CSV table of C-alpha atoms in Angstrom, one decimal:
chain,number,residue,atom,x,y,z
A,24,MET,CA,41.4,-16.6,12.0
A,25,SER,CA,41.1,-17.0,16.0
A,26,ILE,CA,37.5,-17.8,17.3
A,27,LEU,CA,37.3,-14.3,18.9
A,28,GLN,CA,37.9,-12.8,15.2
A,29,ILE,CA,36.0,-14.8,13.8
A,30,ILE,CA,33.0,-13.9,16.6
A,31,GLY,CA,33.8,-10.2,16.5
A,32,VAL,CA,33.6,-9.8,12.5
A,33,THR,CA,30.4,-11.9,12.6
A,34,VAL,CA,28.8,-9.7,15.0
A,35,VAL,CA,29.4,-6.5,12.7
A,36,LYS,CA,28.0,-8.3,9.9
A,37,ILE,CA,24.8,-8.9,12.2
A,38,LEU,CA,24.7,-5.4,13.0
A,39,VAL,CA,25.2,-3.9,9.7
A,40,ILE,CA,22.7,-6.3,8.4
A,41,PHE,CA,19.9,-5.9,11.1
A,42,THR,CA,20.4,-2.0,11.0
A,43,MET,CA,19.9,-2.0,6.9
A,44,MET,CA,16.8,-4.5,7.6
A,45,MET,CA,15.1,-1.7,9.6
A,46,LEU,CA,15.9,1.3,7.6
A,47,THR,CA,14.6,-1.3,4.6
A,48,VAL,CA,11.6,-2.3,6.6
A,49,SER,CA,10.9,1.5,7.5
A,50,TYR,CA,11.2,2.8,4.1
A,51,LEU,CA,10.0,0.0,2.5
A,52,VAL,CA,6.2,1.1,4.5
A,53,TYR,CA,7.3,4.8,3.1
A,54,PHE,CA,7.2,3.5,-0.4
A,55,GLU,CA,4.5,1.2,-0.2
A,56,ARG,CA,2.2,4.5,0.5
A,57,LYS,CA,3.5,6.1,-2.2
A,58,ILE,CA,3.4,3.8,-4.7
A,59,SER,CA,-0.1,3.3,-3.8
A,60,ALA,CA,-0.7,6.9,-4.0
A,61,TRP,CA,0.8,7.0,-7.2
A,62,ALA,CA,-1.3,4.1,-8.7
A,63,GLN,CA,-4.1,5.6,-7.6
A,64,ASN,CA,-3.3,9.5,-9.2
A,65,ARG,CA,-2.8,10.7,-5.8
A,66,LEU,CA,0.4,12.1,-4.1
A,67,GLY,CA,0.9,10.1,-1.2
A,68,PRO,CA,2.3,11.2,2.3
A,69,ASN,CA,4.2,14.4,1.9
A,70,ARG,CA,3.6,16.4,5.4
A,71,VAL,CA,6.4,15.0,7.6
A,72,GLY,CA,9.5,15.9,6.6
A,73,TRP,CA,11.1,16.6,2.9
A,74,TYR,CA,8.7,14.8,0.5
A,75,GLY,CA,7.4,13.0,3.7
A,76,LEU,CA,10.3,11.1,4.2
A,77,LEU,CA,10.2,11.4,8.1
A,78,GLN,CA,6.9,9.3,7.8
A,79,PRO,CA,7.9,5.9,8.8
A,80,PHE,CA,9.2,7.5,11.9
A,81,ALA,CA,5.9,9.2,12.8
A,82,ASP,CA,4.4,6.1,12.4
A,83,VAL,CA,6.2,4.2,14.6
A,84,PHE,CA,6.5,6.8,17.4
A,85,LYS,CA,2.2,7.2,16.9
A,86,LEU,CA,1.4,3.2,17.5
A,87,ALA,CA,4.4,3.6,20.3
A,88,LEU,CA,2.2,5.7,21.8
A,89,LYS,CA,-1.1,3.3,21.6
A,90,GLU,CA,-2.8,1.9,24.1
A,91,ASP,CA,-1.7,-1.7,24.3
A,92,ILE,CA,-5.3,-3.9,24.4
A,93,VAL,CA,-5.3,-7.7,25.4
A,94,PRO,CA,-9.2,-8.7,24.8
A,95,THR,CA,-10.5,-10.7,27.8
A,96,ASN,CA,-11.1,-14.1,25.9
A,97,ALA,CA,-7.4,-14.1,24.8
A,98,ASN,CA,-4.7,-16.2,25.7
A,99,LYS,CA,-2.5,-14.0,27.2
A,100,PRO,CA,1.1,-15.7,27.1
A,101,ILE,CA,0.5,-16.8,23.5
A,102,HIS,CA,-1.2,-13.6,22.2
A,103,THR,CA,1.8,-11.7,23.5
A,104,LEU,CA,4.4,-14.7,21.7
A,105,ALA,CA,2.7,-14.7,18.2
A,106,PRO,CA,4.5,-11.6,17.5
A,107,ILE,CA,7.7,-12.2,19.2
A,108,ILE,CA,7.5,-15.6,17.1
A,109,ALA,CA,6.7,-13.3,13.7
A,110,LEU,CA,9.8,-11.2,14.4
A,111,PHE,CA,12.1,-13.9,15.4
A,112,VAL,CA,11.1,-15.5,12.0
A,113,ALA,CA,11.8,-12.3,10.4
A,114,PHE,CA,14.8,-11.3,11.3
A,115,THR,CA,16.9,-14.6,11.5
A,116,THR,CA,16.2,-16.1,7.9
A,117,TYR,CA,18.3,-13.1,6.6
A,118,ALA,CA,21.6,-14.8,8.1
A,119,VAL,CA,21.8,-17.4,5.3
A,120,ILE,CA,21.6,-15.3,2.1
A,121,PRO,CA,25.4,-13.9,0.8
A,122,PHE,CA,24.8,-10.1,-0.6
A,123,GLY,CA,28.2,-10.0,-2.1
A,124,PRO,CA,31.2,-12.3,-2.8
A,125,ASP,CA,34.4,-12.8,-0.5
A,126,ILE,CA,36.0,-9.9,0.7
A,127,ASN,CA,39.8,-9.6,1.5
A,128,LEU,CA,40.2,-7.0,4.3
A,129,PHE,CA,43.2,-6.7,6.0
A,130,GLY,CA,44.6,-10.0,5.0
A,131,TYR,CA,41.5,-11.8,5.9
A,132,ASN,CA,39.3,-13.5,3.5
A,133,ILE,CA,35.6,-12.2,4.7
A,134,PRO,CA,32.4,-14.1,3.3
A,135,LEU,CA,29.7,-11.4,2.8
A,136,VAL,CA,27.3,-13.6,4.5
A,137,VAL,CA,26.5,-13.7,7.9
A,138,ALA,CA,26.6,-17.8,8.2
A,139,ASP,CA,27.6,-19.4,5.0
A,140,VAL,CA,25.5,-22.9,6.3
A,141,ASN,CA,25.8,-25.8,4.0
A,142,ILE,CA,22.7,-26.6,4.5
A,143,GLY,CA,21.2,-22.8,4.1
A,144,ILE,CA,18.1,-23.2,1.8
A,145,LEU,CA,16.6,-25.7,4.5
A,146,TYR,CA,17.4,-23.6,7.2
A,147,VAL,CA,15.2,-20.7,4.9
A,148,LEU,CA,12.4,-23.1,4.1
A,149,ALA,CA,12.6,-24.5,7.8
A,150,LEU,CA,12.3,-20.9,9.4
A,151,SER,CA,9.9,-19.9,6.9
A,152,SER,CA,7.0,-22.6,7.7
A,153,LEU,CA,8.0,-21.7,11.0
A,154,GLY,CA,6.4,-18.0,10.2
A,155,VAL,CA,3.2,-19.6,9.9
A,156,TYR,CA,3.1,-20.5,13.7
A,157,ALA,CA,2.7,-17.0,14.5
A,158,LEU,CA,-0.2,-16.0,12.9
A,159,THR,CA,-1.9,-19.3,13.7
A,160,LEU,CA,-1.3,-18.8,16.9
A,161,ALA,CA,-2.3,-15.2,16.7
A,162,GLY,CA,-5.5,-16.0,15.4
A,163,TRP,CA,-6.2,-18.6,17.8
A,164,SER,CA,-5.3,-17.0,20.8
A,165,SER,CA,-7.1,-13.7,20.3
A,166,GLY,CA,-10.3,-15.3,21.2
A,167,SER,CA,-12.1,-13.5,18.3
A,168,LYS,CA,-13.9,-15.2,15.2
A,169,TYR,CA,-12.5,-13.1,12.9
A,170,SER,CA,-8.8,-13.8,13.7
A,171,LEU,CA,-9.6,-17.4,14.3
A,172,LEU,CA,-10.3,-17.8,10.3
A,173,GLY,CA,-7.7,-15.4,9.6
A,174,GLY,CA,-5.0,-17.8,11.3
A,175,ILE,CA,-7.0,-21.1,10.4
A,176,ARG,CA,-6.8,-19.5,6.8
A,177,SER,CA,-2.8,-18.5,7.0
A,178,SER,CA,-2.2,-22.0,7.8
A,179,ALA,CA,-4.2,-23.8,5.2
A,180,GLN,CA,-2.2,-21.1,2.6
A,181,MET,CA,1.1,-21.8,3.7
A,182,ILE,CA,0.6,-25.5,3.8
A,183,SER,CA,0.0,-25.5,-0.1
A,184,TYR,CA,2.2,-23.3,-1.1
A,185,GLU,CA,5.1,-24.4,0.7
A,186,ILE,CA,4.8,-27.6,-1.6
A,187,SER,CA,5.1,-25.9,-4.6
A,188,MET,CA,8.1,-23.5,-3.1
A,189,GLY,CA,10.0,-26.6,-2.2
A,190,PHE,CA,9.4,-28.5,-5.5
A,191,SER,CA,10.8,-25.4,-7.1
A,192,VAL,CA,13.6,-24.8,-5.0
A,193,ALA,CA,14.6,-28.4,-6.3
A,194,GLY,CA,15.0,-27.4,-9.3
A,195,VAL,CA,17.5,-24.6,-8.7
A,196,LEU,CA,19.4,-27.6,-6.0
A,197,LEU,CA,19.6,-29.9,-9.0
A,198,PHE,CA,21.3,-27.8,-10.9
A,199,ALA,CA,23.5,-26.2,-8.4
A,200,GLY,CA,24.1,-29.5,-6.9
A,201,SER,CA,24.4,-27.6,-3.2
A,202,LEU,CA,21.9,-26.4,-0.8
A,203,ARG,CA,24.5,-23.5,0.4
A,204,PRO,CA,23.2,-20.4,-1.1
A,205,VAL,CA,27.0,-19.2,-1.7
A,206,ALA,CA,27.1,-22.1,-4.1
A,207,ILE,CA,24.1,-21.5,-5.6
A,208,VAL,CA,25.0,-17.9,-6.5
A,209,GLN,CA,28.2,-19.0,-7.7
A,210,ALA,CA,26.6,-21.7,-9.9
A,211,GLN,CA,25.0,-18.8,-11.5
A,212,HIS,CA,27.5,-17.0,-13.5
A,213,GLY,CA,27.2,-15.4,-16.9
A,214,TRP,CA,23.8,-15.6,-18.1
A,215,MET,CA,23.2,-19.3,-16.8
A,216,TRP,CA,21.0,-17.3,-14.4
A,217,ASN,CA,17.7,-19.8,-13.1
A,218,ILE,CA,15.4,-17.5,-14.5
A,219,VAL,CA,16.6,-17.9,-17.8
A,220,LEU,CA,17.2,-21.8,-17.5
A,221,GLN,CA,13.7,-22.2,-15.4
A,222,PRO,CA,11.1,-20.0,-16.4
A,223,ILE,CA,8.3,-22.3,-14.8
A,224,GLY,CA,9.9,-22.9,-11.6
A,225,PHE,CA,10.7,-19.4,-11.1
A,226,ILE,CA,6.8,-18.1,-11.8
A,227,THR,CA,6.1,-21.1,-9.5
A,228,PHE,CA,8.3,-19.6,-7.0
A,229,LEU,CA,7.4,-16.2,-7.2
A,230,VAL,CA,3.6,-17.1,-7.0
A,231,ALA,CA,4.3,-19.1,-3.5
A,232,ALA,CA,6.4,-16.3,-2.3
A,233,PHE,CA,3.8,-13.9,-2.8
A,234,ALA,CA,1.5,-16.6,-0.7
A,235,GLU,CA,4.1,-17.0,1.9
A,236,THR,CA,4.2,-13.4,2.5
A,237,ASN,CA,0.6,-13.2,2.7
A,238,ARG,CA,0.8,-10.2,0.1
A,239,LEU,CA,-2.0,-9.2,-2.7
A,240,PRO,CA,-3.3,-10.9,-4.1
A,241,PHE,CA,-3.0,-13.8,-1.7
A,242,ASP,CA,-3.7,-12.0,1.6
A,243,LEU,CA,-6.4,-13.7,2.5
A,244,PRO,CA,-5.4,-14.2,6.4
A,245,GLU,CA,-6.0,-10.5,6.5
A,246,ALA,CA,-8.7,-9.8,4.2
A,247,GLU,CA,-9.9,-6.7,5.5
A,248,PRO,CA,-13.5,-6.8,3.2
A,249,GLU,CA,-14.4,-10.3,5.0
A,250,LEU,CA,-12.0,-10.9,8.2
A,251,VAL,CA,-12.2,-7.1,9.7
A,252,GLY,CA,-8.4,-7.4,10.2
A,253,GLY,CA,-7.7,-10.9,10.1
A,254,PHE,CA,-5.4,-12.5,12.5
A,255,HIS,CA,-4.1,-9.6,13.8
A,256,THR,CA,-7.7,-8.1,14.4
A,257,GLU,CA,-7.2,-7.8,18.0
A,258,TYR,CA,-3.5,-6.5,18.2
A,259,SER,CA,-2.6,-3.0,18.9
A,260,SER,CA,0.6,-0.7,19.9
A,261,MET,CA,3.7,-2.6,19.4
A,262,LYS,CA,2.4,-5.5,19.1
A,263,PHE,CA,0.4,-5.0,15.7
A,264,ALA,CA,4.0,-2.9,14.8
A,265,GLY,CA,5.5,-6.3,15.3
A,266,PHE,CA,3.8,-8.2,12.7
A,267,PHE,CA,3.7,-4.9,10.8
A,268,LEU,CA,7.5,-5.0,10.8
A,269,ALA,CA,7.6,-8.9,10.2
A,270,GLU,CA,5.2,-8.8,7.1
A,271,TYR,CA,7.6,-6.3,5.3
A,272,ALA,CA,11.0,-8.1,6.4
A,273,ASN,CA,9.6,-11.3,5.2
A,274,MET,CA,8.9,-9.0,1.6
A,275,ILE,CA,12.6,-8.5,2.1
A,276,ILE,CA,13.5,-12.0,2.8
A,277,SER,CA,11.4,-13.3,-0.1
A,278,SER,CA,13.1,-10.8,-2.9
A,279,ALA,CA,16.6,-12.0,-1.5
A,280,LEU,CA,15.6,-15.3,-1.6
A,281,ILE,CA,14.4,-14.6,-5.4
A,282,VAL,CA,17.7,-12.7,-6.4
A,283,THR,CA,19.9,-15.6,-4.8
A,284,LEU,CA,17.4,-18.7,-6.4
A,285,TYR,CA,16.7,-17.2,-9.6
A,286,LEU,CA,18.5,-13.9,-10.6
A,287,GLY,CA,21.8,-14.8,-10.0
A,288,GLY,CA,22.1,-13.4,-6.0
A,289,TRP,CA,25.0,-10.5,-6.2
A,290,GLN,CA,26.6,-11.8,-9.9
A,291,PHE,CA,26.6,-9.3,-12.7
A,292,PRO,CA,26.7,-10.8,-16.1
A,293,TYR,CA,30.7,-10.9,-17.6
A,294,ILE,CA,31.9,-8.2,-15.0
A,295,GLU,CA,35.3,-9.9,-14.8
A,296,SER,CA,35.9,-9.8,-18.4
A,297,PHE,CA,35.7,-5.5,-18.5
A,298,GLY,CA,39.1,-5.9,-16.9
A,299,LEU,CA,37.9,-3.5,-14.5
A,300,PRO,CA,39.9,-3.2,-11.1
A,301,ALA,CA,38.6,-5.6,-8.1
A,302,GLY,CA,37.2,-2.8,-6.0
A,303,LEU,CA,35.4,-1.5,-8.6
A,304,VAL,CA,33.8,-5.2,-9.3
A,305,LEU,CA,33.3,-5.8,-6.1
A,306,THR,CA,30.8,-2.5,-5.7
A,307,ILE,CA,29.3,-3.2,-8.7
A,308,GLN,CA,28.8,-6.8,-7.7
A,309,ILE,CA,27.1,-5.4,-4.4
A,310,LEU,CA,25.3,-3.1,-5.4
A,311,SER,CA,24.2,-5.3,-8.6
A,312,PHE,CA,22.2,-7.7,-5.7
A,313,PHE,CA,20.4,-4.4,-3.8
A,314,ALA,CA,19.0,-3.0,-6.9
A,315,LYS,CA,17.9,-6.6,-7.7
A,316,ILE,CA,16.0,-6.6,-4.5
A,317,ALA,CA,14.7,-3.1,-4.8
A,318,PHE,CA,13.1,-4.1,-8.3
A,319,LEU,CA,11.4,-7.3,-6.7
A,320,LEU,CA,10.2,-5.2,-3.6
A,321,PHE,CA,9.3,-2.8,-5.9
A,322,PHE,CA,7.3,-5.7,-8.2
A,323,PHE,CA,5.8,-7.1,-4.6
A,324,ILE,CA,4.5,-3.5,-4.1
A,325,TRP,CA,3.4,-2.8,-7.9
A,326,VAL,CA,1.3,-6.5,-7.8
A,327,ARG,CA,-0.5,-5.4,-4.9
A,328,TRP,CA,-2.1,-2.3,-6.0
A,329,SER,CA,-2.7,-4.1,-9.6
A,330,ILE,CA,-4.3,-7.3,-8.9
A,331,PRO,CA,-7.5,-8.1,-6.9
A,332,ARG,CA,-7.4,-10.8,-3.8
A,333,PHE,CA,-8.2,-14.7,-4.5
A,334,ARG,CA,-11.3,-16.0,-3.5
A,335,TYR,CA,-10.5,-19.1,-1.3
A,336,ASP,CA,-10.9,-21.9,-3.5
A,337,GLN,CA,-9.5,-20.3,-6.4
A,338,LEU,CA,-6.7,-19.9,-4.1
A,339,MET,CA,-6.5,-23.4,-3.1
A,340,ASN,CA,-7.3,-24.6,-6.7
A,341,LEU,CA,-4.4,-22.6,-7.9
A,342,GLY,CA,-2.4,-23.8,-5.3
A,343,TRP,CA,-2.9,-27.4,-5.8
A,344,LYS,CA,-4.3,-27.9,-9.1
A,345,VAL,CA,-1.8,-25.7,-10.9
A,346,MET,CA,1.2,-24.6,-8.6
A,347,PHE,CA,2.0,-28.2,-7.7
A,348,PRO,CA,1.7,-29.7,-11.3
A,349,LEU,CA,4.0,-27.0,-12.5
A,350,SER,CA,6.6,-27.3,-9.8
A,351,LEU,CA,6.8,-31.0,-10.7
A,352,ILE,CA,7.0,-30.3,-14.6
A,353,ASN,CA,9.8,-27.9,-13.7
A,354,ILE,CA,11.9,-30.6,-12.1
A,355,ILE,CA,11.8,-32.5,-14.8
A,356,TRP,CA,12.5,-29.9,-17.4
A,357,VAL,CA,15.5,-29.3,-15.4
A,358,ALA,CA,16.5,-33.1,-15.4
A,359,CYS,CA,15.8,-33.2,-19.3
A,360,LEU,CA,18.3,-30.3,-19.1
A,361,ILE,CA,20.9,-31.8,-17.3
A,362,MET,CA,20.8,-34.8,-19.1
A,363,ILE,CA,21.0,-33.2,-22.6
A,364,PHE,CA,23.5,-30.6,-21.9
A,365,ASN,CA,25.5,-32.3,-19.1
A,366,LEU,CA,25.0,-29.1,-17.2
B,26,MET,CA,-26.3,-31.9,-25.2
B,27,ALA,CA,-23.6,-30.1,-25.6
B,28,LEU,CA,-22.8,-27.6,-22.9
B,29,LYS,CA,-23.3,-24.0,-23.8
B,30,ARG,CA,-20.8,-21.2,-23.6
B,31,ARG,CA,-21.2,-18.9,-21.1
B,32,LYS,CA,-20.3,-15.0,-20.8
B,33,LYS,CA,-18.2,-16.2,-17.7
B,34,ASP,CA,-16.0,-18.8,-19.5
B,35,LEU,CA,-12.3,-17.7,-20.1
B,36,THR,CA,-10.5,-18.3,-23.1
B,37,PHE,CA,-6.7,-20.3,-22.4
B,38,TRP,CA,-5.0,-17.3,-22.3
B,39,GLU,CA,-7.6,-15.6,-19.8
B,40,ARG,CA,-7.3,-19.0,-18.0
B,41,ILE,CA,-3.4,-18.9,-18.0
B,42,TYR,CA,-3.6,-15.5,-15.8
B,43,ILE,CA,-0.3,-14.5,-17.0
B,44,PRO,CA,-0.9,-12.2,-20.0
B,45,GLU,CA,-4.0,-10.5,-17.9
B,46,ILE,CA,-2.0,-9.9,-14.8
B,47,ILE,CA,1.0,-8.5,-17.3
B,48,LYS,CA,-2.0,-6.7,-18.9
B,49,GLY,CA,-3.1,-5.1,-15.6
B,50,LEU,CA,0.3,-4.5,-14.3
B,51,THR,CA,0.9,-2.0,-17.1
B,52,LEU,CA,-2.1,-0.2,-16.7
B,53,THR,CA,-0.9,0.5,-13.0
B,54,LEU,CA,2.7,1.4,-14.1
B,55,LYS,CA,1.1,3.7,-16.8
B,56,THR,CA,-0.9,5.1,-13.8
B,57,MET,CA,1.6,6.4,-11.9
B,58,PHE,CA,3.2,8.3,-14.2
B,59,ARG,CA,0.0,10.2,-14.8
B,60,PRO,CA,-0.9,13.8,-13.4
B,61,LYS,CA,-2.1,13.5,-10.0
B,62,PHE,CA,-5.4,14.8,-8.8
B,63,THR,CA,-4.6,15.7,-5.1
B,64,VAL,CA,-5.4,19.4,-4.4
B,65,GLU,CA,-2.9,20.3,-1.5
B,66,TYR,CA,-6.0,22.1,0.6
B,67,PRO,CA,-4.5,24.7,2.5
B,68,GLU,CA,-1.9,26.0,0.2
B,69,VAL,CA,-3.7,25.1,-2.8
B,70,LYS,CA,-7.4,25.9,-2.8
B,71,PHE,CA,-10.2,24.6,-4.7
B,72,ILE,CA,-12.3,27.1,-6.5
B,73,PRO,CA,-15.6,26.0,-7.2
B,74,SER,CA,-17.8,26.7,-10.5
B,75,ALA,CA,-20.6,29.1,-10.4
B,76,SER,CA,-23.2,26.2,-9.7
B,77,TYR,CA,-21.6,25.6,-6.1
B,78,ARG,CA,-23.9,26.2,-3.0
B,79,GLY,CA,-21.6,27.5,-0.5
B,80,ARG,CA,-22.5,29.7,2.2
B,81,PRO,CA,-25.7,31.9,1.6
B,82,VAL,CA,-24.9,35.5,1.4
B,83,LEU,CA,-27.0,39.0,1.7
B,84,VAL,CA,-26.5,41.0,-2.0
B,85,MET,CA,-25.2,44.4,-1.5
B,86,GLU,CA,-25.8,46.8,-4.1
B,87,GLU,CA,-23.1,49.1,-5.3
B,88,ASN,CA,-24.8,51.9,-3.0
B,89,GLY,CA,-23.5,49.9,-0.1
B,90,LYS,CA,-27.4,48.7,0.9
B,91,GLU,CA,-28.9,45.7,0.6
B,92,ARG,CA,-31.2,44.6,-2.0
B,93,CYS,CA,-33.6,42.8,0.5
B,94,VAL,CA,-36.9,43.7,1.3
B,95,ALA,CA,-37.5,42.0,4.4
B,96,CYS,CA,-40.3,40.0,2.8
B,97,GLY,CA,-39.5,36.7,5.5
B,98,LEU,CA,-39.7,34.2,2.2
B,99,CYS,CA,-36.5,32.8,2.9
B,100,SER,CA,-37.1,32.2,6.3
B,101,ARG,CA,-40.6,30.9,5.9
B,102,VAL,CA,-39.3,28.3,3.4
B,103,CYS,CA,-35.8,27.7,5.3
B,104,PRO,CA,-36.2,23.8,6.1
B,105,PRO,CA,-34.2,23.8,9.6
B,106,LEU,CA,-35.5,27.2,10.5
B,107,ALA,CA,-32.0,28.8,9.8
B,108,ILE,CA,-33.0,32.1,8.9
B,109,GLU,CA,-34.5,34.8,10.7
B,110,VAL,CA,-35.5,38.4,9.9
B,111,GLN,CA,-37.1,41.8,11.3
B,112,ALA,CA,-38.0,44.2,8.8
B,113,ALA,CA,-38.4,47.9,9.4
B,114,GLU,CA,-39.3,51.0,7.2
B,115,THR,CA,-36.9,52.7,5.4
B,116,GLN,CA,-37.3,56.1,3.2
B,117,ASP,CA,-35.7,54.4,0.4
B,118,GLU,CA,-38.1,53.4,-2.9
B,119,LYS,CA,-38.2,50.1,-1.9
B,120,GLU,CA,-40.0,50.7,1.5
B,121,ARG,CA,-39.1,48.1,3.7
B,122,TYR,CA,-35.7,46.7,4.5
B,123,PRO,CA,-34.3,44.0,7.3
B,124,VAL,CA,-33.3,45.7,10.4
B,125,LYS,CA,-32.2,42.4,11.4
B,126,PHE,CA,-30.8,39.5,9.4
B,127,GLU,CA,-29.3,36.6,10.8
B,128,ILE,CA,-28.5,33.2,9.6
B,129,ASN,CA,-27.9,30.2,11.9
B,130,MET,CA,-24.6,28.5,10.3
B,131,ILE,CA,-24.9,25.3,12.7
B,132,ARG,CA,-28.5,25.1,11.0
B,133,CYS,CA,-28.1,26.3,7.4
B,134,ILE,CA,-28.1,22.8,5.2
B,135,PHE,CA,-27.0,24.7,2.1
B,136,CYS,CA,-30.4,23.5,0.3
B,137,GLY,CA,-30.5,26.9,-1.8
B,138,PHE,CA,-34.8,27.1,-0.9
B,139,CYS,CA,-34.0,30.5,0.3
B,140,GLU,CA,-32.0,31.5,-3.1
B,141,ASP,CA,-35.0,30.1,-5.2
B,142,VAL,CA,-37.6,31.6,-3.3
B,143,CYS,CA,-36.1,35.1,-2.9
B,144,PRO,CA,-38.2,37.4,-5.3
B,145,GLU,CA,-35.2,39.9,-5.4
B,146,GLU,CA,-32.3,37.8,-6.1
B,147,ALA,CA,-31.3,39.2,-2.6
B,148,ILE,CA,-30.3,36.2,-0.8
B,149,VAL,CA,-27.7,33.8,-3.1
B,150,MET,CA,-25.4,31.1,-2.4
B,151,SER,CA,-21.9,32.0,-2.6
B,152,LYS,CA,-18.4,29.9,-3.0
B,153,ASP,CA,-17.6,30.2,0.6
B,154,TYR,CA,-16.9,26.7,1.7
B,155,GLU,CA,-14.4,27.6,4.8
B,156,LEU,CA,-16.9,28.0,7.7
B,157,SER,CA,-15.4,26.8,11.2
B,158,PHE,CA,-16.8,28.1,14.5
B,159,SER,CA,-15.4,27.7,17.9
B,160,SER,CA,-18.6,28.8,20.0
B,161,ARG,CA,-22.2,28.3,19.3
B,162,GLU,CA,-22.6,32.5,19.3
B,163,GLU,CA,-19.8,32.8,16.3
B,164,ALA,CA,-22.0,30.7,14.4
B,165,LEU,CA,-24.8,33.4,14.1
B,166,TYR,CA,-23.9,35.3,11.0
B,167,GLY,CA,-25.6,38.7,11.2
B,168,LYS,CA,-25.9,41.4,8.6
B,169,ASP,CA,-22.1,42.4,8.8
B,170,LYS,CA,-20.9,39.2,8.0
B,171,LEU,CA,-23.6,38.1,5.1
B,172,LEU,CA,-23.4,41.7,3.5
B,173,THR,CA,-21.3,40.6,0.1
B,174,PRO,CA,-20.7,42.8,-2.7
B,175,ILE,CA,-22.8,42.2,-6.1
B,176,LYS,CA,-19.4,42.3,-7.8
B,177,GLN,CA,-18.6,39.0,-5.9
B,178,LEU,CA,-21.7,37.6,-6.8
B,179,GLN,CA,-22.2,38.2,-10.2
B,180,ASP,CA,-21.1,34.5,-11.2
B,181,ARG,CA,-23.6,33.0,-9.5
B,182,ILE,CA,-26.6,36.0,-10.5
B,183,ASN,CA,-25.5,35.0,-13.8
B,184,PHE,CA,-25.8,31.3,-13.4
B,185,LEU,CA,-29.4,31.8,-11.4
B,186,ARG,CA,-30.7,33.9,-14.3
B,187,ARG,CA,-29.9,31.1,-16.5
B,188,TYR,CA,-31.0,27.8,-15.2
B,189,LYS,CA,-33.3,29.0,-12.2
């Protein structure tokens, strides 16, 4: 392939993923409201469009019409920058996550990942840590005590959970022997999914992912009862929508990352042995990837409406005294597996 | 001295969270499939029980006349002074009737004292809760709006006879 063709293919992939991401985010908001309603014996939005399916667009329209308020005490440039960082992080991280195996199209071999980087996992970890700047800067620049508290909490929380997240990923990397997400997925063939091989690592990573995306039970940066709205108290209109969008986009990224690292990515166990035509196998593999993501997204929402928020000291206790040692134990466990079974 | 086991001390299985979290998750998942409580209001209307205190109305007998004898007790007892009664004489057996009976529905607080105090069971609370006005004048309910056939109020009257 010439360089122009590569660029063309990449642009198409970016467009497809970006569109899907935006659509998924808008319908994720819809499903969040629906599932919360079901969990509380309510019906949820059902007025706009068929079964309320146009509700996300009505929400966005409403937010776009709102006045954009910047408080007098705010540091205006940074106040504007914060949601931009949040959105940037939310939309760039997806680039390295593969959503299907390589496909042959018109004689070209096209990998179904925007950028097949050999340090992909490092890239994800680096960018998701950048996300903390968005919240901290938003909290600091608003010039309000509630926002500041939210921002400080977010930085403390993210740093504590980044560690256990990193150590849990280390277990996966030991098995795969590579930082490339594509290689990590390929290493999990058959039932060799990492969730089966290292359940402790899966749990620590899952908990850390909840903390990283600021979802309940770890949504302390925006704990409504104590902090009004946390870091986004002073945001309105499209800037608020930016944070909102970024939160849901982060959920999608975390789910995709969990699927890639622990649930075998696009792998469907033993699909090759059924003797199905290649096109069908490919479709099933891509669909299985999206089905796994959909389940995890449902799980995110499900947990939100089941488990109450942790207290701040409980959060720190859990992060440092439970999650951190557990992820270390997981590394030792993985090392033992590799030593004993020569995996 | 050995530490006393407190009520809030958790057992080992409760301390590792995961079984308890799974318990909670199954509960919410079950709840998701239970029937919903929501009443979709403009399409489906809530029908209150007989004990419901809606808009106060005057009882209209089967012959098309009101029961009210215009004693004025309701207007005396009304805490927000929402009721205005003007009595006049009639050739009927009851001798008096209200020539004007007006309830200001902006003032009414739905306390039901008028119903309590009425010696003739002539003013009762209905089940009507859909009250909206676009002007203050519209909120003055006169006899035309207040008189309601006794058949529609039998439910409430039975309730009053039983519990009042």
